[in-house]
Amino acid sequence: EHKDRAVRLFQRCGTTEFPLIIHSGLLFGFLFGLVQALVAWFYNPWWVLPLFGFMVGYATNWVALKIIFSPVEPVKCGPWKW
């Protein structure tokens, strides 16, 4: 019903976090890929790739939503602030 409001809210809340999500996707994807490659090297049944796909998708969605919507006030950790 109020799709335009939801879009504006999401864009306003997430403007500063979107670049972090984009850049961290490369790092998280690489790290998850290394773990997946090691698991597949030693143990490779048919369900390993779908399982890792599910885990990576779930984890990245969870991290992205946490970065955008929680906490409300920015948190500083060393030189980074999110």
mmCIF file of N, CA and C in Angstrom:
data_model
loop_
_atom_site.group_PDB
_atom_site.id
_atom_site.type_symbol
_atom_site.label_atom_id
_atom_site.label_comp_id
_atom_site.label_asym_id
_atom_site.label_seq_id
_atom_site.Cartn_x
_atom_site.Cartn_y
_atom_site.Cartn_z
ATOM 1 N N GLU A 1 0.814 -1.183 0.000
ATOM 2 C CA GLU A 1 0.000 0.000 0.000
ATOM 3 C C GLU A 1 0.868 1.261 0.000
ATOM 4 N N HIS A 2 1.909 1.301 0.820
ATOM 5 C CA HIS A 2 2.788 2.470 0.901
ATOM 6 C C HIS A 2 4.204 2.077 0.477
ATOM 7 N N LYS A 3 4.301 1.524 -0.723
ATOM 8 C CA LYS A 3 5.597 1.054 -1.213
ATOM 9 C C LYS A 3 6.595 2.192 -1.350
ATOM 10 N N ASP A 4 6.154 3.349 -1.791
ATOM 11 C CA ASP A 4 7.067 4.475 -1.970
ATOM 12 C C ASP A 4 7.670 4.916 -0.636
ATOM 13 N N ARG A 5 6.907 4.870 0.436
ATOM 14 C CA ARG A 5 7.430 5.212 1.765
ATOM 15 C C ARG A 5 8.475 4.198 2.218
ATOM 16 N N ALA A 6 8.182 2.922 1.997
ATOM 17 C CA ALA A 6 9.126 1.877 2.385
ATOM 18 C C ALA A 6 10.434 2.025 1.617
ATOM 19 N N VAL A 7 10.349 2.314 0.341
ATOM 20 C CA VAL A 7 11.557 2.492 -0.471
ATOM 21 C C VAL A 7 12.362 3.684 0.027
ATOM 22 N N ARG A 8 11.701 4.800 0.289
ATOM 23 C CA ARG A 8 12.407 5.991 0.784
ATOM 24 C C ARG A 8 13.051 5.725 2.147
ATOM 25 N N LEU A 9 12.340 5.036 3.026
ATOM 26 C CA LEU A 9 12.886 4.707 4.338
ATOM 27 C C LEU A 9 14.111 3.818 4.212
ATOM 28 N N PHE A 10 14.015 2.793 3.385
ATOM 29 C CA PHE A 10 15.134 1.878 3.193
ATOM 30 C C PHE A 10 16.338 2.610 2.612
ATOM 31 N N GLN A 11 16.113 3.463 1.625
ATOM 32 C CA GLN A 11 17.208 4.201 1.011
ATOM 33 C C GLN A 11 17.825 5.198 1.993
ATOM 34 N N ARG A 12 17.001 5.855 2.780
ATOM 35 C CA ARG A 12 17.520 6.817 3.748
ATOM 36 C C ARG A 12 18.312 6.113 4.853
ATOM 37 N N CYS A 13 17.813 4.996 5.338
ATOM 38 C CA CYS A 13 18.500 4.275 6.411
ATOM 39 C C CYS A 13 19.774 3.599 5.924
ATOM 40 N N GLY A 14 19.770 3.153 4.684
ATOM 41 C CA GLY A 14 20.887 2.354 4.205
ATOM 42 C C GLY A 14 21.897 3.056 3.341
ATOM 43 N N THR A 15 21.747 4.358 3.112
ATOM 44 C CA THR A 15 22.631 5.072 2.188
ATOM 45 C C THR A 15 24.097 4.906 2.544
ATOM 46 N N THR A 16 24.460 5.081 3.796
ATOM 47 C CA THR A 16 25.871 4.999 4.175
ATOM 48 C C THR A 16 26.357 3.562 4.274
ATOM 49 N N GLU A 17 25.447 2.599 4.445
ATOM 50 C CA GLU A 17 25.860 1.215 4.614
ATOM 51 C C GLU A 17 26.000 0.457 3.291
ATOM 52 N N PHE A 18 25.352 0.922 2.227
ATOM 53 C CA PHE A 18 25.390 0.182 0.968
ATOM 54 C C PHE A 18 26.808 -0.050 0.447
ATOM 55 N N PRO A 19 27.711 0.943 0.457
ATOM 56 C CA PRO A 19 29.078 0.665 -0.005
ATOM 57 C C PRO A 19 29.780 -0.409 0.835
ATOM 58 N N LEU A 20 29.550 -0.390 2.151
ATOM 59 C CA LEU A 20 30.147 -1.413 3.013
ATOM 60 C C LEU A 20 29.617 -2.795 2.644
ATOM 61 N N ILE A 21 28.339 -2.903 2.387
ATOM 62 C CA ILE A 21 27.751 -4.189 2.018
ATOM 63 C C ILE A 21 28.343 -4.673 0.706
ATOM 64 N N ILE A 22 28.489 -3.782 -0.246
ATOM 65 C CA ILE A 22 29.031 -4.157 -1.553
ATOM 66 C C ILE A 22 30.470 -4.646 -1.411
ATOM 67 N N HIS A 23 31.291 -3.899 -0.674
ATOM 68 C CA HIS A 23 32.698 -4.278 -0.549
ATOM 69 C C HIS A 23 32.911 -5.493 0.354
ATOM 70 N N SER A 24 32.104 -5.609 1.379
ATOM 71 C CA SER A 24 32.274 -6.760 2.264
ATOM 72 C C SER A 24 31.792 -8.049 1.604
ATOM 73 N N GLY A 25 30.916 -7.937 0.611
ATOM 74 C CA GLY A 25 30.475 -9.132 -0.106
ATOM 75 C C GLY A 25 31.633 -9.865 -0.747
ATOM 76 N N LEU A 26 32.597 -9.124 -1.269
ATOM 77 C CA LEU A 26 33.781 -9.735 -1.868
ATOM 78 C C LEU A 26 34.572 -10.501 -0.813
ATOM 79 N N LEU A 27 34.791 -9.878 0.328
ATOM 80 C CA LEU A 27 35.566 -10.532 1.389
ATOM 81 C C LEU A 27 34.848 -11.762 1.928
ATOM 82 N N PHE A 28 33.557 -11.605 2.277
ATOM 83 C CA PHE A 28 32.818 -12.741 2.818
ATOM 84 C C PHE A 28 32.692 -13.864 1.798
ATOM 85 N N GLY A 29 32.452 -13.505 0.555
ATOM 86 C CA GLY A 29 32.358 -14.522 -0.491
ATOM 87 C C GLY A 29 33.653 -15.296 -0.647
ATOM 88 N N PHE A 30 34.773 -14.591 -0.591
ATOM 89 C CA PHE A 30 36.071 -15.254 -0.695
ATOM 90 C C PHE A 30 36.314 -16.191 0.482
ATOM 91 N N LEU A 31 36.033 -15.696 1.694
ATOM 92 C CA LEU A 31 36.256 -16.533 2.880
ATOM 93 C C LEU A 31 35.347 -17.763 2.888
ATOM 94 N N PHE A 32 34.053 -17.566 2.579
ATOM 95 C CA PHE A 32 33.148 -18.712 2.498
ATOM 96 C C PHE A 32 33.577 -19.669 1.388
ATOM 97 N N GLY A 33 34.077 -19.119 0.291
ATOM 98 C CA GLY A 33 34.547 -19.957 -0.813
ATOM 99 C C GLY A 33 35.743 -20.805 -0.420
ATOM 100 N N LEU A 34 36.659 -20.245 0.371
ATOM 101 C CA LEU A 34 37.800 -21.027 0.853
ATOM 102 C C LEU A 34 37.345 -22.193 1.731
ATOM 103 N N VAL A 35 36.431 -21.902 2.641
ATOM 104 C CA VAL A 35 35.905 -22.969 3.510
ATOM 105 C C VAL A 35 35.208 -24.031 2.669
ATOM 106 N N GLN A 36 34.407 -23.601 1.713
ATOM 107 C CA GLN A 36 33.695 -24.546 0.856
ATOM 108 C C GLN A 36 34.667 -25.387 0.039
ATOM 109 N N ALA A 37 35.716 -24.775 -0.464
ATOM 110 C CA ALA A 37 36.702 -25.517 -1.247
ATOM 111 C C ALA A 37 37.399 -26.568 -0.396
ATOM 112 N N LEU A 38 37.731 -26.216 0.841
ATOM 113 C CA LEU A 38 38.372 -27.197 1.734
ATOM 114 C C LEU A 38 37.430 -28.352 2.065
ATOM 115 N N VAL A 39 36.187 -28.039 2.351
ATOM 116 C CA VAL A 39 35.220 -29.099 2.643
ATOM 117 C C VAL A 39 35.031 -29.986 1.418
ATOM 118 N N ALA A 40 34.878 -29.382 0.254
ATOM 119 C CA ALA A 40 34.658 -30.155 -0.968
ATOM 120 C C ALA A 40 35.888 -30.977 -1.333
ATOM 121 N N TRP A 41 37.065 -30.510 -0.963
ATOM 122 C CA TRP A 41 38.294 -31.255 -1.267
ATOM 123 C C TRP A 41 38.324 -32.587 -0.514
ATOM 124 N N PHE A 42 37.899 -32.569 0.744
ATOM 125 C CA PHE A 42 37.968 -33.768 1.569
ATOM 126 C C PHE A 42 36.658 -34.544 1.623
ATOM 127 N N TYR A 43 35.552 -33.881 1.405
ATOM 128 C CA TYR A 43 34.248 -34.536 1.539
ATOM 129 C C TYR A 43 33.313 -33.874 0.544
ATOM 130 N N ASN A 44 32.923 -34.586 -0.510
ATOM 131 C CA ASN A 44 32.188 -33.946 -1.595
ATOM 132 C C ASN A 44 30.950 -34.731 -2.040
ATOM 133 N N PRO A 45 29.962 -34.905 -1.171
ATOM 134 C CA PRO A 45 28.709 -35.495 -1.650
ATOM 135 C C PRO A 45 27.925 -34.462 -2.460
ATOM 136 N N TRP A 46 26.835 -34.880 -3.069
ATOM 137 C CA TRP A 46 26.071 -34.012 -3.964
ATOM 138 C C TRP A 46 25.466 -32.807 -3.258
ATOM 139 N N TRP A 47 25.216 -32.891 -1.958
ATOM 140 C CA TRP A 47 24.492 -31.838 -1.250
ATOM 141 C C TRP A 47 25.393 -30.751 -0.656
ATOM 142 N N VAL A 48 26.715 -30.858 -0.825
ATOM 143 C CA VAL A 48 27.620 -29.853 -0.244
ATOM 144 C C VAL A 48 27.412 -28.477 -0.881
ATOM 145 N N LEU A 49 27.354 -28.405 -2.212
ATOM 146 C CA LEU A 49 27.173 -27.107 -2.867
ATOM 147 C C LEU A 49 25.833 -26.455 -2.516
ATOM 148 N N PRO A 50 24.707 -27.175 -2.571
ATOM 149 C CA PRO A 50 23.453 -26.532 -2.146
ATOM 150 C C PRO A 50 23.466 -26.100 -0.677
ATOM 151 N N LEU A 51 24.074 -26.886 0.184
ATOM 152 C CA LEU A 51 24.146 -26.521 1.601
ATOM 153 C C LEU A 51 24.947 -25.239 1.795
ATOM 154 N N PHE A 52 26.111 -25.152 1.146
ATOM 155 C CA PHE A 52 26.904 -23.937 1.270
ATOM 156 C C PHE A 52 26.199 -22.752 0.621
ATOM 157 N N GLY A 53 25.491 -22.960 -0.470
ATOM 158 C CA GLY A 53 24.719 -21.881 -1.079
ATOM 159 C C GLY A 53 23.676 -21.342 -0.124
ATOM 160 N N PHE A 54 22.987 -22.236 0.571
ATOM 161 C CA PHE A 54 21.996 -21.822 1.565
ATOM 162 C C PHE A 54 22.656 -21.051 2.703
ATOM 163 N N MET A 55 23.766 -21.585 3.224
ATOM 164 C CA MET A 55 24.438 -20.942 4.355
ATOM 165 C C MET A 55 24.981 -19.571 3.973
ATOM 166 N N VAL A 56 25.590 -19.455 2.805
ATOM 167 C CA VAL A 56 26.137 -18.172 2.370
ATOM 168 C C VAL A 56 25.010 -17.165 2.148
ATOM 169 N N GLY A 57 23.938 -17.583 1.494
ATOM 170 C CA GLY A 57 22.803 -16.688 1.272
ATOM 171 C C GLY A 57 22.183 -16.223 2.565
ATOM 172 N N TYR A 58 21.973 -17.127 3.490
ATOM 173 C CA TYR A 58 21.385 -16.767 4.777
ATOM 174 C C TYR A 58 22.303 -15.816 5.544
ATOM 175 N N ALA A 59 23.587 -16.141 5.590
ATOM 176 C CA ALA A 59 24.534 -15.322 6.349
ATOM 177 C C ALA A 59 24.666 -13.926 5.754
ATOM 178 N N THR A 60 24.767 -13.816 4.447
ATOM 179 C CA THR A 60 24.924 -12.497 3.842
ATOM 180 C C THR A 60 23.666 -11.658 4.007
ATOM 181 N N ASN A 61 22.510 -12.254 3.903
ATOM 182 C CA ASN A 61 21.269 -11.506 4.136
ATOM 183 C C ASN A 61 21.182 -11.038 5.585
ATOM 184 N N TRP A 62 21.536 -11.891 6.512
ATOM 185 C CA TRP A 62 21.497 -11.538 7.928
ATOM 186 C C TRP A 62 22.466 -10.392 8.224
ATOM 187 N N VAL A 63 23.700 -10.503 7.710
ATOM 188 C CA VAL A 63 24.696 -9.455 7.934
ATOM 189 C C VAL A 63 24.237 -8.143 7.314
ATOM 190 N N ALA A 64 23.719 -8.189 6.092
ATOM 191 C CA ALA A 64 23.271 -6.968 5.425
ATOM 192 C C ALA A 64 22.154 -6.285 6.206
ATOM 193 N N LEU A 65 21.186 -7.041 6.678
ATOM 194 C CA LEU A 65 20.090 -6.446 7.451
ATOM 195 C C LEU A 65 20.574 -5.887 8.777
ATOM 196 N N LYS A 66 21.507 -6.564 9.425
ATOM 197 C CA LYS A 66 22.062 -6.064 10.683
ATOM 198 C C LYS A 66 22.842 -4.775 10.454
ATOM 199 N N ILE A 67 23.610 -4.729 9.366
ATOM 200 C CA ILE A 67 24.399 -3.535 9.082
ATOM 201 C C ILE A 67 23.485 -2.346 8.809
ATOM 202 N N ILE A 68 22.413 -2.568 8.076
ATOM 203 C CA ILE A 68 21.542 -1.461 7.691
ATOM 204 C C ILE A 68 20.668 -0.987 8.840
ATOM 205 N N PHE A 69 20.044 -1.900 9.576
ATOM 206 C CA PHE A 69 19.013 -1.506 10.527
ATOM 207 C C PHE A 69 19.402 -1.571 11.998
ATOM 208 N N SER A 70 20.536 -2.148 12.334
ATOM 209 C CA SER A 70 20.877 -2.276 13.741
ATOM 210 C C SER A 70 22.374 -2.087 13.906
ATOM 211 N N PRO A 71 22.854 -1.298 14.759
ATOM 212 C CA PRO A 71 22.153 -0.453 15.709
ATOM 213 C C PRO A 71 21.694 0.847 15.062
ATOM 214 N N VAL A 72 20.840 1.559 15.763
ATOM 215 C CA VAL A 72 20.304 2.809 15.234
ATOM 216 C C VAL A 72 21.391 3.876 15.209
ATOM 217 N N GLU A 73 22.195 3.933 16.253
ATOM 218 C CA GLU A 73 23.310 4.879 16.311
ATOM 219 C C GLU A 73 24.567 4.190 15.784
ATOM 220 N N PRO A 74 25.434 4.900 15.041
ATOM 221 C CA PRO A 74 26.655 4.294 14.503
ATOM 222 C C PRO A 74 27.568 3.769 15.609
ATOM 223 N N VAL A 75 28.260 2.683 15.311
ATOM 224 C CA VAL A 75 29.205 2.072 16.235
ATOM 225 C C VAL A 75 30.596 2.230 15.643
ATOM 226 N N LYS A 76 31.563 2.655 16.463
ATOM 227 C CA LYS A 76 32.920 2.820 15.984
ATOM 228 C C LYS A 76 33.762 1.662 16.494
ATOM 229 N N CYS A 77 34.506 1.055 15.571
ATOM 230 C CA CYS A 77 35.394 -0.064 15.905
ATOM 231 C C CYS A 77 36.727 0.202 15.214
ATOM 232 N N GLY A 78 37.702 0.739 15.951
ATOM 233 C CA GLY A 78 38.963 1.122 15.346
ATOM 234 C C GLY A 78 38.737 2.266 14.362
ATOM 235 N N PRO A 79 39.302 2.150 13.163
ATOM 236 C CA PRO A 79 39.112 3.226 12.188
ATOM 237 C C PRO A 79 37.769 3.155 11.454
ATOM 238 N N TRP A 80 37.005 2.104 11.664
ATOM 239 C CA TRP A 80 35.727 1.926 10.961
ATOM 240 C C TRP A 80 34.558 2.375 11.809
ATOM 241 N N LYS A 81 33.578 2.911 11.138
ATOM 242 C CA LYS A 81 32.338 3.304 11.810
ATOM 243 C C LYS A 81 31.171 2.814 10.981
ATOM 244 N N TRP A 82 30.269 2.050 11.588
ATOM 245 C CA TRP A 82 29.078 1.571 10.883
ATOM 246 C C TRP A 82 27.895 1.574 11.798
#
